[in-house]
XYZ file of N, CA and C in Angstrom:
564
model
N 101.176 118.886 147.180
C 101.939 117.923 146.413
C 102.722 117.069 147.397
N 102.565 115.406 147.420
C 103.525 114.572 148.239
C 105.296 115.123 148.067
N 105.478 115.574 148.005
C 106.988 115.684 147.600
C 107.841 116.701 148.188
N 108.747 115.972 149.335
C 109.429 116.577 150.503
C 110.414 117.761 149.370
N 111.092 117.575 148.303
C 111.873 118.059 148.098
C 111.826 118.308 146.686
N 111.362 119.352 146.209
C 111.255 119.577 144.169
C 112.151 119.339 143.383
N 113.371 119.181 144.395
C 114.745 119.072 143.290
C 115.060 117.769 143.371
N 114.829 116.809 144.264
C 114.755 115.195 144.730
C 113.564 114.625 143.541
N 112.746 115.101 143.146
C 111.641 114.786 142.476
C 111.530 113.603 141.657
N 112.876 113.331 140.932
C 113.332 111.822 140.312
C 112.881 110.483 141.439
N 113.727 110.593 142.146
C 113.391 110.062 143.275
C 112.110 109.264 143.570
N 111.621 110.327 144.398
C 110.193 110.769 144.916
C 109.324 110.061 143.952
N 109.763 110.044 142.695
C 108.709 109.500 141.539
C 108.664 108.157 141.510
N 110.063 107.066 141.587
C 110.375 106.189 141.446
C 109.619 105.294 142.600
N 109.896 106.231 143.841
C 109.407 105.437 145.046
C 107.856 105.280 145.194
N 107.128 106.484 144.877
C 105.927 106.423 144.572
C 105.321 105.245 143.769
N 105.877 105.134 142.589
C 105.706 104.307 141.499
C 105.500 103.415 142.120
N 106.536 103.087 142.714
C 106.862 101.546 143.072
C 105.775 101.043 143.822
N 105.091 101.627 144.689
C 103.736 101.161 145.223
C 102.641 101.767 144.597
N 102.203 101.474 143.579
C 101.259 101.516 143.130
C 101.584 100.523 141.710
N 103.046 99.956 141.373
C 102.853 99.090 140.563
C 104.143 97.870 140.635
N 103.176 96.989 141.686
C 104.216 95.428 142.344
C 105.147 95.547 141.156
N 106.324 94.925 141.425
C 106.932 94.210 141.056
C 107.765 95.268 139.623
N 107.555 96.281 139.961
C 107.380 97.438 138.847
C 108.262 98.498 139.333
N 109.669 98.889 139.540
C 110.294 100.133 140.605
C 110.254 101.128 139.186
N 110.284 100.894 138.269
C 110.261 102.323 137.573
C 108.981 102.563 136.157
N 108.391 103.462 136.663
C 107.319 104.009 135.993
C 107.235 104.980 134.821
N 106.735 104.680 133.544
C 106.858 106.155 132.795
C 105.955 107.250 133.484
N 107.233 107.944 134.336
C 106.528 109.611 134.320
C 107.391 110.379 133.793
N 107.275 111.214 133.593
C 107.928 112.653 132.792
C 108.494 113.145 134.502
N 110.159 113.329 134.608
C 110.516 113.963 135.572
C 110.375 115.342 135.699
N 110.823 115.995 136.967
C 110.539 117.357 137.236
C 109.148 118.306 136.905
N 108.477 117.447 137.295
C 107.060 117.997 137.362
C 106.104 117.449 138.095
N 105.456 118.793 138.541
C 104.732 118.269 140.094
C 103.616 117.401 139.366
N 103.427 117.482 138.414
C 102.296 116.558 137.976
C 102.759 115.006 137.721
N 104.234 114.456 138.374
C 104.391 113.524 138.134
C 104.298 113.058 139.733
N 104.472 113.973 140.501
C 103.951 113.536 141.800
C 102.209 113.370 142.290
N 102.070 113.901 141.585
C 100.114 113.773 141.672
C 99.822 112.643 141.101
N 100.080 112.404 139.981
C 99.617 110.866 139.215
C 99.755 109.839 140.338
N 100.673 109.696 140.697
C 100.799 108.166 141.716
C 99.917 108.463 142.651
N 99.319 109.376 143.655
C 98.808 109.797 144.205
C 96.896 109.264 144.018
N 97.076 110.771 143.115
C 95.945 110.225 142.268
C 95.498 108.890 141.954
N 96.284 107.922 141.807
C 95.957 106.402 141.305
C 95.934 105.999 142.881
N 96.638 106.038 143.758
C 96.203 105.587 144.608
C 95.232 105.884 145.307
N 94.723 106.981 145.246
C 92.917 107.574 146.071
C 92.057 106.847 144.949
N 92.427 106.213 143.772
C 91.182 105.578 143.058
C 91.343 104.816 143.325
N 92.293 103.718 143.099
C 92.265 102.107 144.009
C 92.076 102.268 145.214
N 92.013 102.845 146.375
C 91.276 102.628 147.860
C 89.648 103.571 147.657
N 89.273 103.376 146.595
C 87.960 104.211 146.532
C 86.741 102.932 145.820
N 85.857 102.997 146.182
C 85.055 102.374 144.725
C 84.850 102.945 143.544
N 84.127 104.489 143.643
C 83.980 105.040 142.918
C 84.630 106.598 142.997
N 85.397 107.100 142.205
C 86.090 108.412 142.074
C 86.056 109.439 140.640
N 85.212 110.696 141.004
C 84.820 111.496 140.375
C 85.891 113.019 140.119
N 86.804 112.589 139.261
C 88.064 113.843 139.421
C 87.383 114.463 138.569
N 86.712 116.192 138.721
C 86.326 117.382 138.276
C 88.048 118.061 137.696
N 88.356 118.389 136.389
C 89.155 119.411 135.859
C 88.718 120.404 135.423
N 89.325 121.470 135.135
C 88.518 122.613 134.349
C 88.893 122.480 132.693
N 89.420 121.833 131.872
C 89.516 121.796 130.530
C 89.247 120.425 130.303
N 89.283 120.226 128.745
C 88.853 118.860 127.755
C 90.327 118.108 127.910
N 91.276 119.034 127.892
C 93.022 118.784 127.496
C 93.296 118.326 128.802
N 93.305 118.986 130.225
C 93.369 118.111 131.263
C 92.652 116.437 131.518
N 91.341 117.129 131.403
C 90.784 115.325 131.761
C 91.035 114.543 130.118
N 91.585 114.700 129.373
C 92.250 113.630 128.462
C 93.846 113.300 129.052
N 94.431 114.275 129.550
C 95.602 113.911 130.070
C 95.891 113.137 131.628
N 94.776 113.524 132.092
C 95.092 113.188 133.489
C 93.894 112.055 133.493
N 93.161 111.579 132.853
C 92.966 110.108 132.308
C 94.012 108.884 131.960
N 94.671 109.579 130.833
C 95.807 108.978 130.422
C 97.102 108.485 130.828
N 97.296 109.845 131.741
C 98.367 109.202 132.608
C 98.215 108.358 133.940
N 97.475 108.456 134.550
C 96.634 107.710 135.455
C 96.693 106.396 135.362
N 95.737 105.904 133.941
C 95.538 104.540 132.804
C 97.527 104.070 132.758
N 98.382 104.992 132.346
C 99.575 104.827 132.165
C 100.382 103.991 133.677
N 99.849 104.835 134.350
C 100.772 103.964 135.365
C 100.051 102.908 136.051
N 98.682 103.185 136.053
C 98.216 101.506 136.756
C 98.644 100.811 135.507
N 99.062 100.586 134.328
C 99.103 99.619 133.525
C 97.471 99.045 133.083
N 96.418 99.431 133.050
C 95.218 99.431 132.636
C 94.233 100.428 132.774
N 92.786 100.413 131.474
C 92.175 101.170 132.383
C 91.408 101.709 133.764
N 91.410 102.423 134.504
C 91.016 102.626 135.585
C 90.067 104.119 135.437
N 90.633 104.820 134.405
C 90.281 106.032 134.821
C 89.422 106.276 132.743
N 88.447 107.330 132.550
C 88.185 107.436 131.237
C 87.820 109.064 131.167
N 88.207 110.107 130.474
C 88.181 111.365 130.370
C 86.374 111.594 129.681
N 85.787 112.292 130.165
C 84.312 112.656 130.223
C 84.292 114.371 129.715
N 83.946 114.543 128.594
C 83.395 116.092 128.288
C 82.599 116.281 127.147
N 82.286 117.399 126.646
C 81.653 117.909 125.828
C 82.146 117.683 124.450
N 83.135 117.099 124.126
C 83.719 116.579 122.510
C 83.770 115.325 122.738
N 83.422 114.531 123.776
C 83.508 112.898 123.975
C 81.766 112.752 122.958
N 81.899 111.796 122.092
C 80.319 111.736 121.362
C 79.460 111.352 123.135
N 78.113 111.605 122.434
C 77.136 111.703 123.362
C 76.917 110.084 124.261
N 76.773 108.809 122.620
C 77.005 107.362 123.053
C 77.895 107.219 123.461
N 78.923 107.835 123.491
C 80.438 107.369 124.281
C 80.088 107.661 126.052
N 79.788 108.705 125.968
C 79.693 109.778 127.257
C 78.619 108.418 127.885
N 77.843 108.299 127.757
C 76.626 107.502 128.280
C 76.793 106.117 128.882
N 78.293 105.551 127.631
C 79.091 103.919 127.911
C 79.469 104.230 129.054
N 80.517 105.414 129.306
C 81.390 105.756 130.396
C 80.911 106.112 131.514
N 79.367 106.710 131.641
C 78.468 106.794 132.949
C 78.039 105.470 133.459
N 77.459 104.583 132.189
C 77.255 103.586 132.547
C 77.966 102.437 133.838
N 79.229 102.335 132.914
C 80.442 101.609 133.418
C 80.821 102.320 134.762
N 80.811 103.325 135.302
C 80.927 103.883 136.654
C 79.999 103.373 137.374
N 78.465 103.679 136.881
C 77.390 102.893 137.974
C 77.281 101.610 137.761
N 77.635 100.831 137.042
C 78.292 99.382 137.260
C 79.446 98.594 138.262
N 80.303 99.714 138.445
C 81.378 99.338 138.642
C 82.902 98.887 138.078
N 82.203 99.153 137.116
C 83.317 98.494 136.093
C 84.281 99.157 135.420
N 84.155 100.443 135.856
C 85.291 101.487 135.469
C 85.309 102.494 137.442
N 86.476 102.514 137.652
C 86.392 103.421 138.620
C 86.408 104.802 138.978
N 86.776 105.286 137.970
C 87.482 106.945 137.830
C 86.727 107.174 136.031
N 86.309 108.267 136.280
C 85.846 109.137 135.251
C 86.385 110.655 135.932
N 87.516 111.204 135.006
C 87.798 112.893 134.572
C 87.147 113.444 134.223
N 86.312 114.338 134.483
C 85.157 115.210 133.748
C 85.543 116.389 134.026
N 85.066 117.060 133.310
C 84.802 118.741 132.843
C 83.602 119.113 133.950
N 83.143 120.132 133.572
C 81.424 120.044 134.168
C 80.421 119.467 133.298
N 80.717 118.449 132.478
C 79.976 118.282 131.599
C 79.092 117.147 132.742
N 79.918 116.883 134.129
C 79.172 116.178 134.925
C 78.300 116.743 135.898
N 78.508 117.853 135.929
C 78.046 118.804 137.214
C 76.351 118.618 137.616
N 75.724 118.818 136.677
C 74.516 118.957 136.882
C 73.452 117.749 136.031
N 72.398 117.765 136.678
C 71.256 117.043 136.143
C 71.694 115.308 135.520
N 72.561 114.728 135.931
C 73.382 113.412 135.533
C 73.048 112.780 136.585
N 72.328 111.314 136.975
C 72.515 110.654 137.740
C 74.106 109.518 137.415
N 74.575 109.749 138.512
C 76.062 109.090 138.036
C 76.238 108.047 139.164
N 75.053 107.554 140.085
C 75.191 106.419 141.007
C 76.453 106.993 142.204
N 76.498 106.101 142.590
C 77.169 105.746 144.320
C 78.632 106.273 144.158
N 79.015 107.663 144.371
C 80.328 108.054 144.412
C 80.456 107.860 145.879
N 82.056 107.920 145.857
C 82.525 108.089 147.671
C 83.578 108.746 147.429
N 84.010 109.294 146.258
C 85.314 110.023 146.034
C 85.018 111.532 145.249
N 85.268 112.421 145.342
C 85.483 113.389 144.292
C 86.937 114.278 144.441
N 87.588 114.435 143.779
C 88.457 115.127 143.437
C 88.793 116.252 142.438
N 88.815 117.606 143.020
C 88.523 118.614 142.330
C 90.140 119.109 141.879
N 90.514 119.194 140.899
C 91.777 119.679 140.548
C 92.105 120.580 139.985
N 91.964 121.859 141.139
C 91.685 123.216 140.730
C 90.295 124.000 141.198
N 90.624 125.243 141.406
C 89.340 125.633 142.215
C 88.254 125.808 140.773
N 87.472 125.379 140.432
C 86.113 125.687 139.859
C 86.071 126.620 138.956
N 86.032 128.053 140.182
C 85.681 129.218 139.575
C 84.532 130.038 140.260
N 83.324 129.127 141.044
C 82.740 129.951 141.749
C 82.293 128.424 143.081
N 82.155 129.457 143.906
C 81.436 128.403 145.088
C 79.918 127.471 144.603
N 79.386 128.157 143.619
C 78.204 127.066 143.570
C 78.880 126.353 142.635
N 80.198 126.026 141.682
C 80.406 125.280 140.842
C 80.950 124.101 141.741
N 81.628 124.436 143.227
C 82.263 124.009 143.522
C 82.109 122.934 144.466
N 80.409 123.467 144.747
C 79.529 122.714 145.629
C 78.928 121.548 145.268
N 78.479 122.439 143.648
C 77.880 121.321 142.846
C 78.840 119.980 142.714
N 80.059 120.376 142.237
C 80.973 119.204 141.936
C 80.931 118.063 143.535
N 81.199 118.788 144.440
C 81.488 118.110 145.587
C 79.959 117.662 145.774
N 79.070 117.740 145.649
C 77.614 117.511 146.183
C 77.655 115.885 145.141
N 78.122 115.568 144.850
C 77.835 114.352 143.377
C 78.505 113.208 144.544
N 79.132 112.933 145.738
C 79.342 112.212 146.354
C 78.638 111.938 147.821
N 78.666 110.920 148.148
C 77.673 110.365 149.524
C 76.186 110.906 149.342
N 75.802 109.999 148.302
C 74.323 110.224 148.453
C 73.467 109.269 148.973
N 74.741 108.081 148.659
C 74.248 106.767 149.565
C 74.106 106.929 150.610
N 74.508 108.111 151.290
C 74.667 107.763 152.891
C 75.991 107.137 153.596
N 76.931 106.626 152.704
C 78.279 106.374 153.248
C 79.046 107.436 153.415
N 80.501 106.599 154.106
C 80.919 108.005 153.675
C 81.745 107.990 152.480
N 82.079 109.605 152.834
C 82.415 109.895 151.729
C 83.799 111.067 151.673
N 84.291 111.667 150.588
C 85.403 112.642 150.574
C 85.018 113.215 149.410
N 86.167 114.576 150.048
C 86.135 115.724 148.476
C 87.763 115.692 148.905
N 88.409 115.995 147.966
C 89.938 116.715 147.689
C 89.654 117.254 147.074
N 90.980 118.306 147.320
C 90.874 119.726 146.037
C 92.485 119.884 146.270
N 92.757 119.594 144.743
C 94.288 119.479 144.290
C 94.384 121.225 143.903
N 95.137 122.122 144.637
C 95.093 123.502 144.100
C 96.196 123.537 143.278
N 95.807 124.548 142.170
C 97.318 124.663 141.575
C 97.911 125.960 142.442
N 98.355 126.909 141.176
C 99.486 127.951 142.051
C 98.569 128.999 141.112
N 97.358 129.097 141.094
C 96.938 130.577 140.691
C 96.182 130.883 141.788
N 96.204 132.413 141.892
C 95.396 133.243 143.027
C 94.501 132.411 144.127
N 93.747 132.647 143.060
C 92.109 131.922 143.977
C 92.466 130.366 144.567
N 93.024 129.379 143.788
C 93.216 128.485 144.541
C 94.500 128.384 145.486
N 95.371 129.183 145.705
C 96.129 129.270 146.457
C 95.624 129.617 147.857
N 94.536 131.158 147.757
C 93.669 131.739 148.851
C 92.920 130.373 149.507
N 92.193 129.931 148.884
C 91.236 128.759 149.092
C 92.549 127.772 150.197
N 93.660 127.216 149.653
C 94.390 126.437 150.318
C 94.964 127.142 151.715
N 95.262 128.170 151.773
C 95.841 129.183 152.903
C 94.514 129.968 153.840
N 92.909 129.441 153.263
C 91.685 130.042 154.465
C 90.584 129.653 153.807
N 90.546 128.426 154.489
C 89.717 126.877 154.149
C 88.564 127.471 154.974
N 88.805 128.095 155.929
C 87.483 128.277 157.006
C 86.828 129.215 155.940
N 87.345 130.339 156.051
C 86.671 131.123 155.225
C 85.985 130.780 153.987
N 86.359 130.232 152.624
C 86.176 129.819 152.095
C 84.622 128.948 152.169
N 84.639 127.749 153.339
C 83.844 127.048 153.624
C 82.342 127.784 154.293
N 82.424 128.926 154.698
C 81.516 129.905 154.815
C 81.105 130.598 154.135
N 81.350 130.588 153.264
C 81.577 131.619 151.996
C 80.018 131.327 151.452
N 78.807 132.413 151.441
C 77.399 131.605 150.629
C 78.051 131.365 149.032
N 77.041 131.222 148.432
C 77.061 130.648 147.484
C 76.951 131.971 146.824
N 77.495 132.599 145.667
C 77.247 133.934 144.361
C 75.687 133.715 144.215
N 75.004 134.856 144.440
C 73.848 135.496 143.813
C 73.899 135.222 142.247
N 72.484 134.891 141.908
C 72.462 134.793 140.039
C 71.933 135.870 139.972
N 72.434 136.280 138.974
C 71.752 137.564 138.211
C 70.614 137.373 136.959
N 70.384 137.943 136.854
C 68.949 137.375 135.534
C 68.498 138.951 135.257
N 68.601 138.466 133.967
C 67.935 139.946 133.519
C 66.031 139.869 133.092
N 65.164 140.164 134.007
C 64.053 140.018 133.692
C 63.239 140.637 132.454
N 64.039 141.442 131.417
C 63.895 142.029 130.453
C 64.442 141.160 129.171
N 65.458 139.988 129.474
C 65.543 139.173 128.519
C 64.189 138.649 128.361
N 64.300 138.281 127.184
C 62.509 137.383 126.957
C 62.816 136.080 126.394
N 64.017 135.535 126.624
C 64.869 134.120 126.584
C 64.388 133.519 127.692
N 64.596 134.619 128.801
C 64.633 133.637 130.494
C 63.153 133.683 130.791
């Protein structure tokens, strides 16, 4: 989290704000919460990006962290992507990314797999996944062009993503979980 000091956090918010919206020193964020220091943040890795792919793990996050995002640039920039978004909606909002014309899509894993979603150079994971191949997958959806490219991973304060932030090496070695399959199902 940008923020020298948790109890300064008013602050910290205002100043943030202020560069990311000219002419603008005070922003609606909700004080005393680290999630009001991530938003400005956040908006600023999507405006120096073309395209930015923020992975959440719920429907309720990427509607919120869409929203507030949209809130402080003062337009849209960003559009929440999941499994209760209708299917034609979901499809507008892929669209408009490989256009260009939207920069930031929040998704669930409803992006993870089998989606061509065009020319990312950003992904941002907010929160560890849950397993290393979820985590690969998410990060694998950027530089396919061949540019470059980035992953962030915003950890919160539970276990696993705390470990992950405190032994990155490790982590980054880490193979991928074995699938299990039951060859006696007669599904698979």
């Amino acid at each position: 989290v940008p923020v020298d000091d948790m109890a300064q956090l008013s602050k910290t918010e205002t100043a943030l704000a202020a560069n990311d919206r000219a002419g603008d020193s005070e922003a609606p964020i909700a004080p005393r919460s680290m999630w009001s220091a991530i938003y400005p943040r956040l908006l600023q890795l999507v405006r120096s990006h073309r395209s930015t792919m923020v992975f959440v793990n719920n429907r309720r996050l990427a509607e919120r962290l869409a929203a507030a995002v949209n809130q402080l640039a003062g337009e849209a920039v960003a559009r929440a992507h999941h499994g209760s978004v209708a299917r034609e909606e979901r499809l507008q909002i892929e669209e408009a990314l490989k256009r260009g014309t939207l920069p930031c899509i929040v998704a669930t894993s409803s992006l993870e797999l089998g989606i061509d979603i065009g020319d990312l150079d950003l992904c941002i994971l907010v929160g560890y996944p849950g397993s290393t191949v979820a985590t690969w997958q998410r990060a694998g959806r950027v530089g396919r062009s061949g540019q470059p490219s980035a992953v962030v991973l915003i950890a919160g304060d539970d276990a696993l993503d705390q470990f992950i932030l405190h032994h990155p090496d490790q982590f980054l070695k880490t193979a991928p979980e074995s699938a299990i399959i039951n060859p006696n199902n007669p599904v698979v």
